[in-house]
Amino acid sequence: MRKVDLLDIWKARKRIASIAQPTSLVYSNDLSDVTGKSVYLKMENWNITNSFKIRGAANKILSLTPMERAKGITTFSTGNFGVSVGYVAKQLDIDAVICISNRVPKAKVDVLRSTGARVEVIGTSQDDAEKYSYQLQREHGFTVIHPFDDPYVIAGYGTMGLELLETLPEVDTVLAGLSGGGMHSGLGVALKQINPKLHLIGVSTERGAAMYESMQAGKPMEVTENNTLADSLLGGIGLNNQYTFSMVQQYVNDILLVNEQQIAKGMAFMLDKHHQVIEGAAAASIGAILENKATLIGSNVVLIISGNRVDTSVVLDLAKRYSQ
C-alpha cells in the first residue's frame, strides 16, 4: 500500500487543473451568527459536475496509461462520483460503465445518462454495484475507478485543502459529510500536515453510517443501507479497505450523526438564507451546527458544500414544509 503524501496532492492539483477549477469560499453571516464563529462555505456544488467528486475522478483517470484508457473504465457510485467519471471519460473519449444501485435518485440517474456513459442499475446497495463493477473488470479488462479507496482519488480530493490554506490560512475547523472517507483522507493530508491542531469533523446519517460503525468496531464493517435525504453518504467502505479506514482513524477528530429532520433543516437553511439548492450530504454539516451537535474548536470554520444534485420534488417539499 502506497502512502498518500502532500506531494501527491500538489501533483494532483497540476494534473486536474484543466478539468476541475478552484471553487469559491463564501462567508456565511447567518451561520456565523448561530455559532458565534466565523463560518465559511466551500462551494464544491459550483464545480464543473456540481460536486467535489470531479477532483478525485479526474486525477485518477488522467493518471491511466494509454492502454488502460483504450480498454475502458468502470466505477460504482451513489451518483456524484459516477457523474464525474462519466464527464471526464467523455472529455478524454474513454468508454465508461457506471454501476449504481436502485437507491440512486432520479435526478442523479438522469445526469449520469446524459454524460454518455453506459449506466447499469444493479441491486439495492452500493456494495451490489461494486461487485458488478469488478465483474466487468474481470470479463472485459476495464479499469475500476474506485470512488474513494484509491491514492489518486484521495489526492484529488486533497486539492480542496490546498485551496483552503491559500484562501483562509487561519482555518482551524473543517466539517464535511463523511461516507467512504476519501474526502476526509485527502483533507487530512493537506491540512493536518500543515496544521496538526486543525479539527477535522465528519458528519454521517444516523442509520447506515459505514465509516462510523467501522470506527466503533475497530475494523471495516458492512452496514444495511436505508433511504435518506443524504443518499451520497450511503455505501460501505469495503471489508478490504486499503486506505481510507486507517486515514480517517489518523486524521478525523470526531464523527457526528444527524437524523433526517436535521438534514432537511440544513437543506432548507441553505435554500432560505443562501438561495442555494444543495443535496442532503452537503447539508448534513449545517444540520449538525443548527442542532448544536458540533463542538467547534477555534474561530474559523469551513463547511464543505459537497454537491447539489437533488430531485426537484424534494426541494419543493422542503420549501413548503420549512417556509411555514
Short mmCIF file of C-alpha atoms in Angstrom, two decimals:
data_model
loop_
_atom_site.label_atom_id
_atom_site.label_comp_id
_atom_site.label_asym_id
_atom_site.label_seq_id
_atom_site.Cartn_x
_atom_site.Cartn_y
_atom_site.Cartn_z
CA MET A 1 0.00 0.00 0.00
CA ARG A 2 1.42 3.38 -1.05
CA LYS A 3 1.09 6.22 1.44
CA VAL A 4 -0.59 9.41 0.18
CA ASP A 5 1.50 12.47 0.96
CA LEU A 6 1.40 16.22 0.41
CA LEU A 7 3.45 15.95 -2.80
CA ASP A 8 0.78 13.67 -4.29
CA ILE A 9 -1.79 16.39 -3.67
CA TRP A 10 0.33 19.09 -5.31
CA LYS A 11 0.81 16.79 -8.31
CA ALA A 12 -2.94 16.20 -8.41
CA ARG A 13 -3.57 19.93 -8.42
CA LYS A 14 -1.41 20.35 -11.50
CA ARG A 15 -2.85 17.25 -13.22
CA ILE A 16 -6.52 18.23 -12.85
CA ALA A 17 -6.14 21.97 -13.49
CA SER A 18 -7.65 21.78 -16.98
CA ILE A 19 -10.79 19.99 -15.72
CA ALA A 20 -11.53 20.87 -12.09
CA GLN A 21 -11.24 24.55 -11.29
CA PRO A 22 -10.80 26.03 -7.77
CA THR A 23 -14.09 26.80 -6.02
CA SER A 24 -15.18 29.83 -4.01
CA LEU A 25 -15.11 30.20 -0.25
CA VAL A 26 -18.18 32.14 0.87
CA TYR A 27 -18.66 33.76 4.28
CA SER A 28 -21.97 32.84 5.93
CA ASN A 29 -23.34 35.68 8.06
CA ASP A 30 -26.23 33.53 9.25
CA LEU A 31 -24.20 30.52 10.35
CA SER A 32 -21.64 32.84 11.93
CA ASP A 33 -24.45 34.42 13.96
CA VAL A 34 -25.71 30.97 15.01
CA THR A 35 -22.29 29.74 16.18
CA GLY A 36 -20.51 32.88 17.30
CA LYS A 37 -17.65 31.79 14.99
CA SER A 38 -16.57 32.88 11.53
CA VAL A 39 -18.19 30.26 9.29
CA TYR A 40 -17.33 29.83 5.61
CA LEU A 41 -18.81 27.61 2.90
CA LYS A 42 -16.54 25.86 0.39
CA MET A 43 -18.83 25.81 -2.65
CA GLU A 44 -17.99 22.50 -4.30
CA ASN A 45 -21.55 22.47 -5.62
CA TRP A 46 -20.29 25.11 -8.08
CA ASN A 47 -17.68 22.76 -9.56
CA ILE A 48 -18.00 21.61 -13.17
CA THR A 49 -20.03 18.49 -12.30
CA ASN A 50 -21.69 20.16 -9.30
CA SER A 51 -19.75 18.16 -6.71
CA PHE A 52 -16.26 17.75 -5.28
CA LYS A 53 -16.03 14.27 -6.82
CA ILE A 54 -14.68 15.67 -10.10
CA ARG A 55 -11.34 16.26 -8.34
CA GLY A 56 -10.74 12.60 -7.48
CA ALA A 57 -12.22 11.21 -10.69
CA ALA A 58 -10.12 13.49 -12.88
CA ASN A 59 -6.88 12.79 -11.03
CA LYS A 60 -7.32 9.02 -11.26
CA ILE A 61 -8.45 8.88 -14.89
CA LEU A 62 -5.76 11.29 -16.09
CA SER A 63 -3.16 9.04 -14.46
CA LEU A 64 -4.15 5.99 -16.55
CA THR A 65 -1.87 4.63 -19.26
CA PRO A 66 -2.93 4.83 -22.93
CA MET A 67 -3.63 1.09 -22.88
CA GLU A 68 -5.85 1.37 -19.79
CA ARG A 69 -7.78 4.21 -21.41
CA ALA A 70 -8.24 2.19 -24.59
CA LYS A 71 -9.71 -0.78 -22.69
CA GLY A 72 -12.30 1.40 -20.93
CA ILE A 73 -13.20 2.13 -17.33
CA THR A 74 -15.93 1.31 -14.84
CA THR A 75 -16.95 2.61 -11.44
CA PHE A 76 -19.63 2.14 -8.79
CA SER A 77 -21.32 5.13 -7.29
CA THR A 78 -24.17 6.66 -5.31
CA GLY A 79 -24.40 9.21 -8.13
CA ASN A 80 -21.95 12.10 -7.95
CA PHE A 81 -18.75 10.15 -8.50
CA GLY A 82 -20.32 8.36 -11.44
CA VAL A 83 -21.32 11.69 -12.98
CA SER A 84 -17.75 12.93 -12.61
CA VAL A 85 -16.27 9.74 -14.09
CA GLY A 86 -18.71 9.96 -16.99
CA TYR A 87 -17.83 13.61 -17.59
CA VAL A 88 -14.06 13.04 -17.59
CA ALA A 89 -14.41 9.92 -19.75
CA LYS A 90 -16.36 11.92 -22.32
CA GLN A 91 -13.71 14.66 -22.40
CA LEU A 92 -10.99 12.05 -22.99
CA ASP A 93 -13.04 9.81 -25.32
CA ILE A 94 -12.89 6.82 -22.97
CA ASP A 95 -15.63 4.18 -22.82
CA ALA A 96 -17.16 4.12 -19.32
CA VAL A 97 -19.69 1.96 -17.48
CA ILE A 98 -21.24 3.40 -14.32
CA CYS A 99 -22.72 0.87 -11.87
CA ILE A 100 -25.34 2.13 -9.42
CA SER A 101 -27.99 0.64 -7.15
CA ASN A 102 -31.69 1.31 -7.40
CA ARG A 103 -31.38 3.71 -4.43
CA VAL A 104 -29.77 6.41 -6.58
CA PRO A 105 -32.29 9.28 -7.02
CA LYS A 106 -33.76 10.06 -10.43
CA ALA A 107 -32.04 13.46 -10.57
CA LYS A 108 -28.65 11.76 -10.44
CA VAL A 109 -29.61 8.90 -12.78
CA ASP A 110 -30.74 11.40 -15.43
CA VAL A 111 -27.44 13.27 -15.24
CA LEU A 112 -25.48 10.02 -15.29
CA ARG A 113 -27.14 9.01 -18.55
CA SER A 114 -26.55 12.46 -20.04
CA THR A 115 -22.77 12.01 -19.77
CA GLY A 116 -22.88 9.35 -22.48
CA ALA A 117 -21.58 6.62 -20.18
CA ARG A 118 -23.38 3.29 -20.01
CA VAL A 119 -25.37 3.08 -16.78
CA GLU A 120 -26.03 -0.28 -15.12
CA VAL A 121 -28.55 -0.41 -12.25
CA ILE A 122 -27.67 -3.36 -10.02
CA GLY A 123 -29.21 -4.40 -6.69
CA THR A 124 -30.18 -2.34 -3.66
CA SER A 125 -26.83 -1.11 -2.33
CA GLN A 126 -23.52 0.35 -3.41
CA ASP A 127 -21.93 -2.95 -2.40
CA ASP A 128 -24.04 -4.67 -5.09
CA ALA A 129 -22.94 -2.10 -7.65
CA GLU A 130 -19.31 -2.54 -6.59
CA LYS A 131 -19.43 -6.31 -7.10
CA TYR A 132 -20.77 -5.87 -10.62
CA SER A 133 -18.13 -3.26 -11.44
CA TYR A 134 -15.38 -5.74 -10.54
CA GLN A 135 -17.17 -8.43 -12.54
CA LEU A 136 -16.94 -6.14 -15.57
CA GLN A 137 -13.24 -5.71 -14.88
CA ARG A 138 -12.72 -9.48 -14.91
CA GLU A 139 -14.81 -10.03 -18.03
CA HIS A 140 -13.74 -7.06 -20.17
CA GLY A 141 -10.45 -5.77 -18.78
CA PHE A 142 -11.89 -2.43 -17.66
CA THR A 143 -10.01 -0.39 -15.07
CA VAL A 144 -12.11 0.10 -11.93
CA ILE A 145 -12.11 3.72 -10.80
CA HIS A 146 -12.72 3.39 -7.07
CA PRO A 147 -14.76 6.30 -5.67
CA PHE A 148 -12.69 6.74 -2.50
CA ASP A 149 -10.22 3.99 -1.58
CA ASP A 150 -7.53 4.90 -4.09
CA PRO A 151 -4.43 7.11 -3.63
CA TYR A 152 -5.06 9.15 -6.78
CA VAL A 153 -8.69 9.79 -5.84
CA ILE A 154 -7.71 10.75 -2.28
CA ALA A 155 -5.02 13.11 -3.57
CA GLY A 156 -7.53 14.71 -5.92
CA TYR A 157 -9.87 15.40 -3.03
CA GLY A 158 -6.98 16.82 -1.06
CA THR A 159 -6.66 19.70 -3.52
CA MET A 160 -9.58 21.30 -1.67
CA GLY A 161 -7.30 21.57 1.35
CA LEU A 162 -4.63 23.42 -0.62
CA GLU A 163 -7.23 25.94 -1.75
CA LEU A 164 -8.48 26.42 1.81
CA LEU A 165 -4.98 27.15 3.09
CA GLU A 166 -4.40 29.66 0.30
CA THR A 167 -7.72 31.45 0.82
CA LEU A 168 -8.11 31.09 4.60
CA PRO A 169 -4.78 30.04 6.16
CA GLU A 170 -6.26 30.61 9.64
CA VAL A 171 -8.87 27.85 9.14
CA ASP A 172 -8.98 25.73 12.28
CA THR A 173 -12.14 23.59 11.93
CA VAL A 174 -13.50 21.77 8.86
CA LEU A 175 -16.79 19.85 8.67
CA ALA A 176 -17.97 17.70 5.79
CA GLY A 177 -20.29 14.78 5.10
CA LEU A 178 -18.45 11.50 5.72
CA SER A 179 -19.14 8.33 3.73
CA GLY A 180 -16.28 6.27 2.31
CA GLY A 181 -13.70 8.66 3.72
CA GLY A 182 -11.92 9.75 0.53
CA MET A 183 -12.56 13.46 1.09
CA HIS A 184 -11.54 13.39 4.75
CA SER A 185 -8.42 11.39 3.94
CA GLY A 186 -7.33 13.94 1.35
CA LEU A 187 -8.22 16.90 3.58
CA GLY A 188 -6.37 15.27 6.45
CA VAL A 189 -3.14 15.03 4.48
CA ALA A 190 -3.42 18.53 3.01
CA LEU A 191 -4.50 20.36 6.16
CA LYS A 192 -3.21 18.47 9.18
CA GLN A 193 0.31 18.00 7.89
CA ILE A 194 0.46 21.81 7.81
CA ASN A 195 -1.61 22.42 10.96
CA PRO A 196 -1.82 19.31 13.19
CA LYS A 197 -4.11 21.18 15.60
CA LEU A 198 -6.82 21.67 12.97
CA HIS A 199 -10.10 19.96 13.94
CA LEU A 200 -11.50 17.75 11.14
CA ILE A 201 -15.08 16.56 11.65
CA GLY A 202 -17.12 14.02 9.69
CA VAL A 203 -20.92 14.11 9.62
CA SER A 204 -22.93 10.99 8.76
CA THR A 205 -26.50 9.74 8.83
CA GLU A 206 -27.82 8.09 11.99
CA ARG A 207 -28.62 4.87 10.11
CA GLY A 208 -26.24 3.17 7.73
CA ALA A 209 -23.09 5.14 8.60
CA ALA A 210 -20.48 2.63 7.45
CA MET A 211 -17.37 4.58 8.44
CA TYR A 212 -18.77 5.44 11.88
CA GLU A 213 -19.72 1.82 12.56
CA SER A 214 -16.31 0.70 11.34
CA MET A 215 -14.55 3.18 13.63
CA GLN A 216 -16.62 1.91 16.57
CA ALA A 217 -15.74 -1.70 15.75
CA GLY A 218 -12.09 -1.01 15.02
CA LYS A 219 -12.32 -2.67 11.61
CA PRO A 220 -14.24 -2.22 8.32
CA MET A 221 -17.87 -3.25 8.73
CA GLU A 222 -20.80 -3.91 6.43
CA VAL A 223 -23.99 -1.94 7.14
CA THR A 224 -27.53 -2.01 5.83
CA GLU A 225 -28.40 0.96 3.62
CA ASN A 226 -31.53 2.95 4.44
CA ASN A 227 -33.38 5.56 2.42
CA THR A 228 -32.17 9.03 3.34
CA LEU A 229 -32.07 12.60 2.06
CA ALA A 230 -28.28 12.25 2.27
CA ASP A 231 -28.07 9.46 -0.31
CA SER A 232 -24.48 10.40 -1.16
CA LEU A 233 -23.48 9.28 2.34
CA LEU A 234 -24.68 5.73 1.75
CA GLY A 235 -22.45 2.80 0.86
CA GLY A 236 -19.92 0.59 2.59
CA ILE A 237 -16.21 1.27 2.94
CA GLY A 238 -15.18 -2.20 1.75
CA LEU A 239 -14.13 -5.03 4.04
CA ASN A 240 -10.72 -4.98 2.35
CA ASN A 241 -10.34 -1.21 2.70
CA GLN A 242 -6.73 -0.26 1.97
CA TYR A 243 -6.52 3.47 2.63
CA THR A 244 -9.43 5.48 3.96
CA PHE A 245 -10.26 3.49 7.11
CA SER A 246 -6.78 3.98 8.58
CA MET A 247 -6.55 7.57 7.30
CA VAL A 248 -9.88 8.51 8.89
CA GLN A 249 -8.60 6.93 12.12
CA GLN A 250 -5.49 9.09 11.84
CA TYR A 251 -6.96 12.42 10.77
CA VAL A 252 -10.63 12.74 11.78
CA ASN A 253 -11.19 14.15 15.27
CA ASP A 254 -14.90 13.44 15.56
CA ILE A 255 -17.83 11.86 13.67
CA LEU A 256 -21.28 13.33 14.25
CA LEU A 257 -24.54 11.58 13.39
CA VAL A 258 -27.58 13.53 12.17
CA ASN A 259 -31.16 12.42 11.56
CA GLU A 260 -33.42 13.10 8.59
CA GLN A 261 -35.05 16.17 10.13
CA GLN A 262 -31.68 17.75 10.84
CA ILE A 263 -30.52 17.08 7.27
CA ALA A 264 -33.76 18.57 5.94
CA LYS A 265 -33.31 21.66 8.10
CA GLY A 266 -29.80 22.09 6.72
CA MET A 267 -31.08 21.91 3.14
CA ALA A 268 -33.90 24.35 3.91
CA PHE A 269 -31.46 26.73 5.65
CA MET A 270 -29.25 26.94 2.56
CA LEU A 271 -32.29 27.47 0.34
CA ASP A 272 -33.67 30.22 2.57
CA LYS A 273 -30.52 32.04 3.69
CA HIS A 274 -28.13 31.47 0.77
CA HIS A 275 -30.60 30.74 -2.04
CA GLN A 276 -28.70 27.56 -2.86
CA VAL A 277 -30.15 24.14 -3.65
CA ILE A 278 -27.87 21.53 -2.09
CA GLU A 279 -28.20 17.80 -1.55
CA GLY A 280 -28.62 16.15 1.82
CA ALA A 281 -24.98 15.07 2.15
CA ALA A 282 -23.88 18.68 1.71
CA ALA A 283 -26.45 19.87 4.26
CA ALA A 284 -25.54 17.35 6.96
CA SER A 285 -22.87 19.62 8.47
CA ILE A 286 -25.27 22.57 8.50
CA GLY A 287 -27.86 20.41 10.24
CA ALA A 288 -25.28 19.43 12.85
CA ILE A 289 -24.43 23.06 13.54
CA LEU A 290 -28.07 24.15 13.76
CA GLU A 291 -28.70 21.40 16.33
CA ASN A 292 -25.57 22.36 18.29
CA LYS A 293 -24.16 18.87 17.75
CA ALA A 294 -20.79 20.16 16.60
CA THR A 295 -18.18 21.30 19.10
CA LEU A 296 -16.43 23.97 17.06
CA ILE A 297 -12.82 24.29 18.11
CA GLY A 298 -11.23 27.61 17.22
CA SER A 299 -12.71 30.57 15.40
CA ASN A 300 -12.58 29.95 11.64
CA VAL A 301 -14.86 27.16 10.50
CA VAL A 302 -15.30 25.78 6.98
CA LEU A 303 -18.17 23.59 5.81
CA ILE A 304 -17.65 21.66 2.58
CA ILE A 305 -20.79 22.10 0.45
CA SER A 306 -20.12 18.90 -1.42
CA GLY A 307 -22.83 18.80 -4.10
CA ASN A 308 -26.27 19.90 -5.25
CA ARG A 309 -27.93 17.01 -7.07
CA VAL A 310 -31.38 16.53 -5.55
CA ASP A 311 -34.78 15.83 -7.09
CA THR A 312 -36.86 18.95 -7.68
CA SER A 313 -39.81 17.37 -5.88
CA VAL A 314 -37.70 17.06 -2.73
CA VAL A 315 -36.69 20.73 -2.89
CA LEU A 316 -40.28 21.86 -3.38
CA ASP A 317 -41.44 19.75 -0.44
CA LEU A 318 -38.72 21.16 1.82
CA ALA A 319 -39.51 24.72 0.77
CA LYS A 320 -43.18 24.16 1.57
CA ARG A 321 -42.57 22.48 4.94
CA TYR A 322 -39.99 24.92 6.29
CA SER A 323 -41.35 28.20 4.92
CA GLN A 324 -44.45 27.98 7.10
#
